Amino acid sequence: MKNTARYAVGIDFGGTFVKLALVDDAGTIHARRKIPTADLPDQAAWLDAMAQGVSELAAESPENPPMTLAGVGIGVPGFVDHRRGFIHDLPNVPGWTGVPLASRMEDRVQLPVMVDNDVNAMATGECIHGAGRAYQHVVFLTLGTGVGGALLLHNRIYRGARSMAGEIGHMTIDLHGIQTPTGQGGLEQYVGNQRIVERALRYLDQGRPSLLDTLCHGDRTAIGPQMIEQAAEQGDELSIAVYDEVADCLAAGLSSVAYLLQPQAFIIGGGVGQSGPILYGPLRKHLRERLSPFFADYIVIKKASLGNDAGVIGAATLMLQD
Amino acid sequence: MKNTARYAVGIDFGGTFVKLALVDDAGTIHARRKIPTADLPDQAAWLDAMAQGVSELAAESPENPPMTLAGVGIGVPGFVDHRRGFIHDLPNVPGWTGVPLASRMEDRVQLPVMVDNDVNAMATGECIHGAGRAYQHVVFLTLGTGVGGALLLHNRIYRGARSMAGEIGHMTIDLHGIQTPTGQGGLEQYVGNQRIVERALRYLDQGRPSLLDTLCHGDRTAIGPQMIEQAAEQGDELSIAVYDEVADCLAAGLSSVAYLLQPQAFIIGGGVGQSGPILYGPLRKHLRERLSPFFADYIVIKKASLGNDAGVIGAATLMLQD
């Protein structure tokens, strides 16, 4: 048994906040920082603030003599070249196109820095220390505005030829389906937040009665996935039907993933991933319908368990695994 | 540079013939045996004949002093537990359900024996010594009566939780599509041999003119994928349309695989995989339409290059890799 814990700082790089945490190799958080990005005028200020956060956390050693940091792991929301620590583009955070983030941070903190996309970071957190910790082969997905994914094979993130593997949201579930720049009939077009709401509105427009009209106080623009879930939990047929359809579309995508990779578990995070039995009940049923028993009998679907900490824990873990 | 070659016997275990070859670690075949299975009365006779073949090949050393064999690799057409060397079932070869093949062969040959399914063996042959040898991340598929698949990630077969990963033929391309015991809208239901012929017959039944009626001399039961390819090569519009549709269905499946795994290459074997530009032209075009350029620009589609030797070379290579 090892008697010396190892530590890293994990950074969850978001458009509104940058969150930092001092994390050990058991996935425990010992200290935190949260930096609002609105105050940061430019990229240099942003990098300086992150470096300052790292050095503050380094001073909060839970051990005596103080631990030394193994390094810093950063999860960013966009396209990165993991090997070079290079950001290609962050679609929702302006000013970070073509940035060698790892080397710019290494210059400031004098520690090894690893950069990955935020879904890989969350997946690592969940699969090593969270809901997926009992498994070696896990497919992690986030359900929310879009559908993100990451693959943990043999306990390691599998990144593919150019660091972009895991794009579950673009997998085809309907070859003649909705066309987008990423293809035709991609899963995300059927189960994203907006699509869930659109399904409900379509039924309402057809004049189907629903508790939703009461819950939204006549303002249908206020209807969101959570309100639909709430109505479904109260037995609203329309809302139950919407979640059943969404679950079946998701099952179609997950059946393809299961046949290709035969993971032990699917771990589901993101806003819609936090839904209750109204999503997971029909999802399990439809996935079973869509798989041979050889596959269906040995696959587990679990909800992510680390909540908003998955990103910082996972980013630190990526560094500590390396 | 290494100066000592290593050798193994690779066995391609088929229902009609069992093929054996002495293979070195560069993928070169030095000697062969081919055993017709019709003469073998039972499982014991079959095992004895394979052991006899191994010992004959062991005596044909290309080196002096003679090489020693590293072991025997066997690829079988069906469900196996690779780790235990155990055959669950061979759907097309009666009498091999629940057989501990590796241990029964080890008793006879006094060498390590490794068992895998035949698609994994072929994939290993093609990806290490054939069309895929320049790549570390390759998806191999066989197109024929059915659609088989295997994944080579980081130069190793990825088998998933229970040795069954790679079932590309069962991936969903149409969530409301054809129902089978393995799910709904599986790729194999759209691009298998029989489906290609059915598409052509449907158009012929609609009265569409086609060169096929000449080529088959009025006997439409004689129409097969090769005859349709031949007609397409001669400019037959109906046959060109059939291959275009098949290629688009295949592209839908491969786009899902590409988004999930981002391999460097697809290597395609099997009977239909040996088609010419009539398949590969539209396949490349439709795959590009169905992928973002980030994925489409870096993915190669190649025809398998080892032909009927892929199985024995791959089975031996699996042993030598271990």
XYZ file of C-alpha atoms in Angstrom:
644
model
C 0.000 0.000 0.000
C 1.260 3.449 -0.910
C 1.729 5.874 1.953
C 2.352 9.095 0.083
C -0.506 10.872 -1.646
C 0.207 12.726 -4.881
C -1.366 16.101 -5.677
C -2.245 18.173 -8.720
C -4.277 21.279 -9.427
C -7.260 20.657 -11.676
C -8.707 23.573 -13.650
C -12.195 23.689 -15.141
C -11.881 26.425 -17.746
C -15.319 27.904 -18.422
C -16.603 31.006 -20.162
C -18.066 32.548 -16.984
C -15.900 31.089 -14.236
C -12.558 29.367 -14.057
C -12.638 26.861 -11.215
C -9.468 25.482 -9.655
C -9.024 22.766 -7.034
C -6.180 21.059 -5.230
C -6.889 17.356 -5.730
C -5.095 14.238 -4.531
C -4.744 10.911 -6.301
C -7.750 9.515 -4.436
C -9.873 12.238 -6.071
C -10.347 14.240 -2.870
C -10.545 18.032 -3.109
C -8.482 19.844 -0.435
C -8.925 23.489 -1.471
C -10.677 25.536 -4.165
C -10.608 28.827 -6.060
C -13.232 30.298 -8.378
C -12.316 33.154 -10.710
C -15.028 35.182 -12.473
C -13.779 35.769 -15.993
C -15.747 38.978 -16.585
C -13.042 40.932 -14.715
C -10.186 39.645 -16.878
C -9.403 42.114 -19.685
C -7.303 39.865 -21.910
C -5.691 36.493 -22.343
C -2.554 37.458 -20.384
C -4.632 38.585 -17.389
C -6.585 35.344 -17.592
C -3.369 33.259 -17.615
C -1.925 35.320 -14.746
C -5.061 34.819 -12.663
C -4.939 31.062 -13.219
C -1.231 30.962 -12.301
C -1.965 32.997 -9.176
C -4.693 30.511 -8.255
C -2.308 27.589 -8.719
C 0.303 29.173 -6.468
C -2.282 29.925 -3.763
C -3.487 26.326 -3.835
C 0.101 25.047 -3.762
C 0.514 26.906 -0.453
C -2.476 25.149 1.101
C -0.716 21.853 1.590
C -2.645 19.375 3.718
C 0.658 17.695 4.586
C 3.675 18.558 6.689
C 6.301 18.770 5.259
C 4.323 20.365 2.400
C 3.464 18.244 -0.617
C 4.902 19.100 -4.012
C 2.503 19.425 -6.904
C 2.814 16.865 -9.723
C 1.455 19.464 -12.101
C -1.655 21.155 -13.449
C -4.433 19.660 -15.566
C -6.808 21.923 -17.502
C -10.103 20.978 -19.142
C -11.285 23.456 -21.789
C -14.616 23.599 -23.648
C -13.566 23.024 -27.236
C -11.106 21.526 -29.668
C -7.612 20.849 -28.380
C -4.552 18.936 -29.420
C -3.953 17.048 -26.218
C -0.399 15.991 -27.050
C 0.799 19.531 -27.701
C -1.422 21.190 -25.094
C -2.712 23.407 -27.879
C -6.182 24.984 -28.148
C -7.508 24.931 -31.718
C -10.711 26.771 -30.886
C -13.197 27.300 -28.042
C -16.570 27.884 -29.749
C -18.107 29.620 -26.716
C -15.094 31.504 -25.291
C -13.805 34.265 -27.611
C -10.091 35.004 -27.807
C -8.650 31.529 -27.431
C -8.193 30.380 -31.010
C -4.774 28.859 -31.746
C -3.322 29.197 -28.241
C -0.451 27.010 -26.904
C -2.086 26.937 -23.474
C 0.136 24.309 -21.860
C 3.404 26.078 -22.638
C 2.060 29.527 -21.661
C 0.932 28.151 -18.309
C 4.139 26.168 -17.805
C 6.119 29.405 -18.224
C 4.094 30.908 -15.396
C 3.777 28.035 -12.916
C 7.036 26.148 -13.557
C 5.181 22.867 -13.406
C 4.061 20.337 -16.037
C 0.710 21.378 -17.520
C -1.688 19.097 -19.396
C -4.607 20.334 -21.490
C -7.610 18.314 -22.616
C -11.181 19.036 -23.582
C -13.617 19.390 -20.710
C -15.646 16.288 -21.566
C -12.516 14.121 -21.406
C -11.701 15.746 -18.058
C -15.185 15.134 -16.644
C -15.143 11.576 -17.992
C -11.833 10.912 -16.274
C -13.157 12.280 -12.988
C -16.334 10.210 -13.158
C -14.677 7.037 -14.410
C -11.712 6.982 -12.040
C -13.308 8.482 -8.914
C -17.065 8.728 -9.543
C -19.929 6.664 -10.901
C -17.658 4.663 -13.220
C -14.909 3.740 -10.809
C -15.696 0.005 -10.805
C -15.194 -0.297 -14.577
C -12.276 -0.356 -17.015
C -14.270 0.270 -20.211
C -16.720 3.149 -19.894
C -18.486 5.457 -22.303
C -19.243 8.828 -20.720
C -21.741 11.215 -22.202
C -23.139 14.609 -21.347
C -26.753 15.376 -22.165
C -27.677 19.029 -22.257
C -27.774 21.671 -24.975
C -25.671 19.276 -27.011
C -24.443 15.736 -26.560
C -20.777 15.270 -25.714
C -18.894 12.069 -25.204
C -15.639 10.535 -24.072
C -14.283 6.997 -24.072
C -12.390 5.389 -21.251
C -10.889 2.149 -22.554
C -8.582 0.137 -20.321
C -8.969 2.950 -17.766
C -7.507 5.566 -20.120
C -9.112 8.222 -22.286
C -9.035 7.002 -25.882
C -8.554 10.045 -28.126
C -8.334 8.643 -31.652
C -6.115 9.828 -34.461
C -6.359 13.566 -33.801
C -7.700 13.994 -30.252
C -11.327 14.218 -31.401
C -12.775 10.769 -30.674
C -15.964 10.453 -28.623
C -18.291 12.680 -30.666
C -21.344 10.616 -29.788
C -23.643 13.556 -30.520
C -22.828 13.391 -34.226
C -23.379 9.659 -34.659
C -26.117 8.882 -37.193
C -29.322 7.385 -35.840
C -31.391 8.159 -38.948
C -29.648 7.998 -42.300
C -32.325 10.146 -43.967
C -32.687 12.471 -40.974
C -32.019 16.105 -40.126
C -29.092 17.594 -42.085
C -26.446 19.701 -40.358
C -22.858 20.686 -41.138
C -21.743 17.590 -39.225
C -23.818 15.119 -41.220
C -27.305 13.733 -41.361
C -29.496 12.345 -38.604
C -26.992 12.957 -35.799
C -28.096 11.902 -32.307
C -27.784 15.443 -30.912
C -30.534 16.584 -33.308
C -32.978 14.271 -31.543
C -32.127 14.489 -27.847
C -30.618 17.954 -27.221
C -32.398 20.313 -24.787
C -33.985 22.319 -27.561
C -35.276 19.223 -29.319
C -36.953 17.974 -26.150
C -38.801 21.287 -25.830
C -39.711 21.310 -29.528
C -41.295 17.877 -29.230
C -43.474 19.065 -26.360
C -44.473 22.291 -28.152
C -45.383 20.350 -31.280
C -47.815 18.194 -29.298
C -49.233 21.255 -27.511
C -49.734 23.003 -30.851
C -51.676 19.954 -31.999
C -54.081 20.710 -29.169
C -53.136 17.799 -26.934
C -54.073 18.517 -23.322
C -51.174 18.734 -20.873
C -50.279 19.805 -17.394
C -47.555 21.889 -19.048
C -50.050 24.644 -19.870
C -50.786 24.974 -16.176
C -47.148 24.763 -15.052
C -46.014 27.431 -17.512
C -48.888 29.758 -16.537
C -49.849 30.121 -20.178
C -46.337 31.190 -21.265
C -45.101 28.351 -23.427
C -41.740 30.038 -23.942
C -41.065 29.206 -20.280
C -41.226 25.454 -20.976
C -37.886 23.690 -20.545
C -36.698 20.102 -20.046
C -37.040 20.342 -16.256
C -40.639 21.541 -16.444
C -41.434 18.673 -18.818
C -39.816 16.238 -16.392
C -41.813 17.724 -13.523
C -45.055 17.316 -15.489
C -44.117 13.751 -16.424
C -43.503 12.902 -12.784
C -47.032 14.088 -12.076
C -48.375 11.691 -14.692
C -48.746 14.092 -17.631
C -49.155 11.832 -20.667
C -47.776 14.281 -23.176
C -44.606 14.814 -21.144
C -44.173 11.090 -20.515
C -44.454 10.518 -24.273
C -41.812 13.177 -24.958
C -39.302 11.571 -22.582
C -40.088 8.125 -23.969
C -39.282 9.306 -27.501
C -36.115 11.036 -26.386
C -35.058 7.915 -24.484
C -35.637 5.744 -27.565
C -33.551 8.024 -29.783
C -30.817 7.971 -27.171
C -31.095 4.179 -26.966
C -30.644 3.961 -30.754
C -27.359 5.864 -30.449
C -26.185 3.953 -27.390
C -26.975 0.605 -29.033
C -24.525 1.521 -31.806
C -21.898 2.455 -29.241
C -22.520 -0.789 -27.350
C -22.189 -2.953 -30.459
C -18.991 -1.213 -31.461
C -17.198 -0.936 -28.096
C -19.049 -3.240 -25.690
C -18.319 -1.049 -22.678
C -19.214 -2.217 -19.190
C -21.060 0.993 -18.418
C -22.529 4.189 -19.778
C -22.146 7.120 -17.368
C -24.422 10.060 -18.144
C -23.787 13.614 -16.987
C -24.997 17.073 -18.031
C -28.294 18.816 -17.205
C -30.666 16.320 -18.822
C -28.476 13.510 -17.493
C -29.605 14.526 -14.004
C -33.176 13.517 -14.858
C -34.806 10.806 -12.781
C -36.622 7.572 -13.665
C -38.659 9.404 -16.295
C -35.551 9.300 -18.521
C -33.650 6.301 -17.185
C -36.627 3.912 -17.048
C -37.496 4.111 -20.760
C -33.804 4.447 -21.693
C -32.966 1.074 -20.112
C -36.076 -0.528 -21.630
C -35.413 0.729 -25.154
C -31.706 -0.068 -25.036
C -32.569 -3.652 -24.103
C -35.022 -3.827 -27.028
C -32.295 -2.613 -29.360
C -29.533 -5.013 -28.268
C -28.954 -8.736 -28.385
C -28.987 -10.238 -24.853
C -25.231 -10.949 -25.182
C -24.772 -7.187 -25.014
C -27.840 -6.032 -23.068
C -27.274 -8.352 -20.113
C -23.863 -6.970 -19.237
C -24.195 -3.229 -19.686
C -24.955 -0.746 -16.933
C -26.368 2.778 -17.295
C -25.517 5.114 -14.416
C -25.965 8.772 -13.636
C -22.797 10.808 -13.099
C -22.100 11.264 -9.391
C -19.514 14.038 -8.994
C -21.762 16.901 -10.114
C -19.939 20.157 -10.817
C -16.708 18.815 -9.333
C -16.187 16.261 -12.111
C -14.262 18.799 -14.212
C -11.634 19.835 -11.642
C -11.217 16.351 -10.209
C -10.888 14.897 -13.694
C -8.432 17.535 -14.939
C -6.183 16.889 -11.939
C -6.523 13.135 -12.409
C -5.453 13.366 -16.066
C -2.260 15.013 -14.826
C -1.728 12.477 -12.032
C -2.353 9.522 -14.378
C 0.272 10.673 -16.825
C 17.739 -4.023 -35.712
C 16.648 -7.453 -34.560
C 18.540 -10.359 -36.050
C 16.358 -13.254 -34.943
C 12.966 -13.794 -36.500
C 10.211 -15.257 -34.353
C 7.739 -17.828 -35.685
C 4.226 -19.053 -34.949
C 1.687 -21.253 -36.661
C -1.490 -19.434 -37.654
C -4.687 -21.442 -38.120
C -7.729 -20.273 -40.049
C -10.457 -22.539 -38.733
C -13.239 -22.805 -41.325
C -16.221 -25.050 -41.821
C -14.894 -26.575 -45.072
C -11.136 -26.278 -44.709
C -8.744 -25.664 -41.869
C -5.763 -23.726 -43.194
C -2.444 -23.633 -41.340
C 0.681 -21.614 -42.077
C 4.118 -21.142 -40.590
C 4.443 -17.357 -40.274
C 7.275 -15.161 -39.046
C 7.028 -11.845 -37.207
C 7.353 -9.922 -40.469
C 4.141 -11.581 -41.664
C 5.863 -13.832 -44.201
C 4.436 -17.298 -44.822
C 7.108 -20.041 -45.007
C 4.966 -23.189 -45.337
C 1.292 -24.173 -45.495
C -1.158 -27.004 -44.876
C -4.812 -27.237 -45.840
C -7.059 -29.846 -44.210
C -10.490 -30.668 -45.676
C -12.838 -31.038 -42.728
C -15.274 -33.399 -44.478
C -12.944 -36.336 -43.695
C -12.826 -35.648 -39.933
C -15.408 -37.781 -38.070
C -15.418 -35.917 -34.761
C -13.899 -33.144 -32.685
C -11.004 -35.303 -31.468
C -10.032 -36.209 -35.038
C -10.236 -32.532 -35.978
C -7.973 -31.528 -33.065
C -5.538 -34.347 -33.897
C -5.362 -33.266 -37.538
C -4.608 -29.670 -36.527
C -1.924 -30.822 -34.074
C -0.409 -33.014 -36.797
C -0.345 -29.985 -39.122
C 1.400 -27.894 -36.489
C 4.081 -30.518 -35.950
C 4.672 -30.876 -39.705
C 5.063 -27.115 -40.061
C 7.371 -26.999 -37.037
C 9.662 -29.386 -38.919
C 9.889 -27.076 -41.937
C 12.193 -24.580 -40.292
C 13.614 -21.992 -42.679
C 16.540 -21.516 -40.275
C 19.547 -23.557 -39.236
C 19.687 -24.335 -36.322
C 15.907 -24.806 -36.496
C 13.656 -22.094 -35.100
C 11.465 -22.804 -32.118
C 7.784 -21.937 -32.398
C 6.455 -19.180 -30.113
C 3.054 -20.842 -30.243
C -0.128 -21.305 -32.216
C -2.829 -18.727 -32.981
C -6.283 -19.862 -34.101
C -9.023 -17.717 -35.635
C -12.496 -19.286 -35.443
C -15.771 -18.137 -37.046
C -17.911 -17.351 -34.030
C -18.134 -16.287 -30.408
C -15.079 -16.887 -28.263
C -13.757 -15.848 -24.895
C -10.322 -14.768 -25.982
C -8.829 -14.698 -22.489
C -9.776 -18.295 -21.721
C -9.332 -19.589 -25.271
C -12.890 -20.862 -25.046
C -15.386 -21.257 -27.907
C -18.921 -20.266 -26.889
C -20.463 -21.169 -30.233
C -19.648 -21.365 -33.947
C -22.956 -20.641 -35.740
C -21.831 -22.291 -39.007
C -19.688 -25.172 -37.730
C -21.678 -27.813 -35.786
C -20.142 -29.605 -32.803
C -18.031 -26.797 -31.315
C -20.324 -25.284 -28.696
C -18.679 -24.774 -25.295
C -15.219 -26.077 -26.218
C -12.005 -25.073 -24.373
C -10.097 -25.061 -27.651
C -6.864 -23.491 -26.391
C -6.307 -26.015 -23.602
C -7.245 -28.996 -25.804
C -4.742 -27.895 -28.425
C -2.082 -27.073 -25.820
C -2.356 -30.640 -24.522
C -1.598 -31.892 -28.019
C 1.089 -29.491 -29.262
C 2.827 -28.588 -25.980
C 2.959 -24.943 -27.028
C 1.014 -21.817 -26.001
C -2.222 -21.582 -28.011
C -4.296 -18.436 -28.451
C -7.854 -18.384 -29.781
C -9.723 -15.407 -31.211
C -12.564 -14.861 -33.616
C -11.659 -14.917 -37.280
C -12.477 -11.249 -37.925
C -10.071 -10.182 -35.170
C -7.457 -12.477 -36.720
C -7.950 -11.058 -40.229
C -7.944 -7.518 -38.854
C -4.650 -8.159 -37.091
C -3.120 -9.562 -40.279
C -4.301 -6.622 -42.385
C -3.483 -3.953 -39.826
C -0.027 -5.161 -38.823
C 1.202 -6.584 -42.152
C -1.326 -5.592 -44.827
C -3.306 -2.573 -46.002
C -3.371 -1.002 -42.518
C 0.269 -1.350 -41.571
C 0.983 2.401 -41.607
C -1.675 3.134 -38.970
C -2.099 2.681 -35.213
C -5.872 3.208 -35.076
C -7.765 1.181 -37.669
C -11.297 -0.073 -38.055
C -11.440 -3.259 -40.113
C -14.643 -4.515 -41.634
C -15.709 -7.423 -43.776
C -18.484 -6.921 -46.310
C -20.139 -10.072 -47.573
C -23.149 -12.090 -46.504
C -22.964 -10.150 -43.277
C -20.905 -7.255 -41.983
C -18.177 -8.080 -39.476
C -15.819 -5.711 -37.749
C -12.763 -5.427 -35.564
C -10.988 -2.509 -33.915
C -7.255 -2.015 -33.789
C -6.559 0.787 -31.303
C -2.963 1.617 -30.421
C -1.969 -1.322 -32.666
C -3.880 -3.838 -30.557
C -7.245 -5.508 -31.001
C -9.724 -3.814 -28.664
C -12.179 -6.473 -27.463
C -14.461 -4.662 -25.026
C -15.915 -5.994 -21.809
C -16.650 -9.536 -22.967
C -14.632 -10.094 -26.152
C -17.493 -9.033 -28.437
C -16.634 -5.467 -29.478
C -16.547 -4.536 -33.157
C -20.064 -5.604 -34.191
C -20.314 -2.878 -36.826
C -22.980 -4.831 -38.707
C -25.470 -4.332 -35.870
C -24.978 -0.583 -35.478
C -28.192 1.376 -36.065
C -28.342 3.541 -39.166
C -32.138 3.912 -39.144
C -33.860 4.071 -35.776
C -37.229 3.115 -37.286
C -35.709 0.573 -39.683
C -35.791 -3.168 -40.217
C -36.275 -5.144 -36.978
C -34.158 -8.196 -36.215
C -33.214 -10.102 -33.044
C -30.168 -7.818 -32.755
C -32.102 -4.546 -32.870
C -33.613 -2.173 -35.365
C -32.118 -0.628 -38.487
C -28.765 -2.420 -38.211
C -26.228 -1.632 -40.957
C -26.030 -5.270 -42.082
C -29.713 -5.136 -43.066
C -28.879 -2.493 -45.679
C -25.538 -3.564 -47.173
C -25.300 -7.375 -46.869
C -24.987 -9.432 -50.079
C -28.641 -10.412 -50.056
C -29.781 -6.821 -49.590
C -27.751 -5.667 -52.569
C -29.441 -8.265 -54.765
C -32.887 -7.441 -53.346
C -32.434 -3.773 -54.251
C -31.638 -4.692 -57.853
C -34.544 -7.147 -58.107
C -36.949 -4.560 -56.728
C -35.971 -2.100 -59.482
C -36.195 -4.838 -62.130
C -39.655 -5.797 -60.870
C -40.678 -2.150 -61.272
C -39.883 -2.594 -64.951
C -36.730 -0.490 -65.018
C -34.548 -1.473 -67.984
C -31.168 -2.912 -67.122
C -28.235 -4.739 -68.599
C -28.767 -7.264 -65.789
C -31.542 -8.969 -67.733
C -29.057 -9.648 -70.528
C -26.224 -10.727 -68.227
C -28.406 -13.192 -66.312
C -29.826 -14.657 -69.552
C -33.336 -14.151 -68.267
C -32.709 -16.043 -65.000
C -32.927 -13.381 -62.315
C -32.099 -15.917 -59.588
C -28.566 -15.902 -61.039
C -28.074 -12.224 -60.185
C -25.465 -11.635 -57.471
C -23.382 -8.688 -56.252
C -20.603 -9.427 -58.749
C -22.978 -9.438 -61.720
C -24.427 -6.119 -60.532
C -20.926 -4.695 -60.249
C -20.101 -5.953 -63.743
C -23.249 -4.274 -65.133
C -22.438 -1.052 -63.270
C -18.944 -1.022 -64.758
C -20.570 -1.193 -68.185
C -22.649 1.883 -67.359
C -25.905 0.216 -66.343
C -27.878 2.937 -64.552
C -29.898 0.613 -62.352
C -26.779 -1.160 -61.097
C -24.942 2.103 -60.526
C -27.905 3.326 -58.473
C -27.889 0.136 -56.395
C -24.204 0.516 -55.521
C -24.682 4.217 -54.780
C -27.440 3.424 -52.278
C -25.421 0.657 -50.677
C -22.415 2.969 -50.444
C -24.513 5.669 -48.776
C -25.892 3.250 -46.183
C -22.370 2.065 -45.500
C -21.203 5.681 -45.245
C -23.916 6.350 -42.648
C -22.548 3.520 -40.504
C -18.918 4.483 -41.018
C -19.627 8.130 -40.179
C -20.845 6.972 -36.754
C -17.723 4.885 -36.294
C -15.551 7.823 -37.367
C -17.201 10.263 -34.955
C -16.878 7.813 -32.097
C -13.345 6.475 -32.659
C -11.681 8.809 -35.156
C -9.552 6.045 -36.673
C -6.877 6.868 -39.213
C -8.200 4.288 -41.654
C -11.001 1.938 -42.544
C -9.759 -1.313 -44.109
C -12.446 -3.262 -45.949
C -12.271 -6.991 -46.665
C -14.767 -9.699 -47.581
C -16.357 -10.473 -50.946
C -18.134 -7.153 -51.539
C -15.089 -5.365 -50.106
C -13.199 -6.547 -53.188
C -15.425 -4.379 -55.404
C -13.805 -1.678 -57.463
C -14.477 2.055 -57.907
C -18.194 1.355 -58.303
C -18.320 0.881 -54.524
C -15.352 2.894 -53.299
C -16.078 6.028 -55.364
C -19.550 6.690 -53.948
C -18.479 5.410 -50.510
C -15.762 8.067 -50.223
C -18.102 10.756 -51.562
C -20.963 9.943 -49.188
C -18.698 9.546 -46.173
C -17.326 13.032 -46.838
C -20.885 14.416 -47.065
C -21.682 12.819 -43.732
C -18.656 14.058 -41.782
C -17.325 17.404 -40.647
C -14.081 18.260 -42.488
C -12.170 17.851 -39.181
C -12.934 14.150 -39.508
C -13.323 13.692 -43.271
C -9.971 15.231 -44.159
C -7.921 12.745 -42.164
C -9.564 9.421 -42.762
C -8.517 6.866 -45.349
C -10.586 4.037 -46.834
C -8.546 1.130 -48.196
C -9.258 -2.288 -49.587
C -7.799 -5.247 -47.679
C -4.599 -6.483 -49.336
C -3.764 -9.923 -47.946
C -6.686 -11.767 -49.540
C -7.277 -15.282 -48.209
C -4.004 -15.220 -46.263
C -5.189 -12.536 -43.824
C -6.610 -15.167 -41.473
C -3.513 -17.343 -41.033
C -1.092 -14.401 -40.980
C -3.281 -12.595 -38.446
C -3.777 -15.615 -36.186
C -0.014 -16.163 -36.033
C 0.545 -12.439 -35.436
C -1.888 -12.410 -32.504
C 0.277 -15.108 -30.928
C 3.536 -13.316 -31.702
C 2.208 -9.981 -30.362
C 1.285 -11.485 -27.025
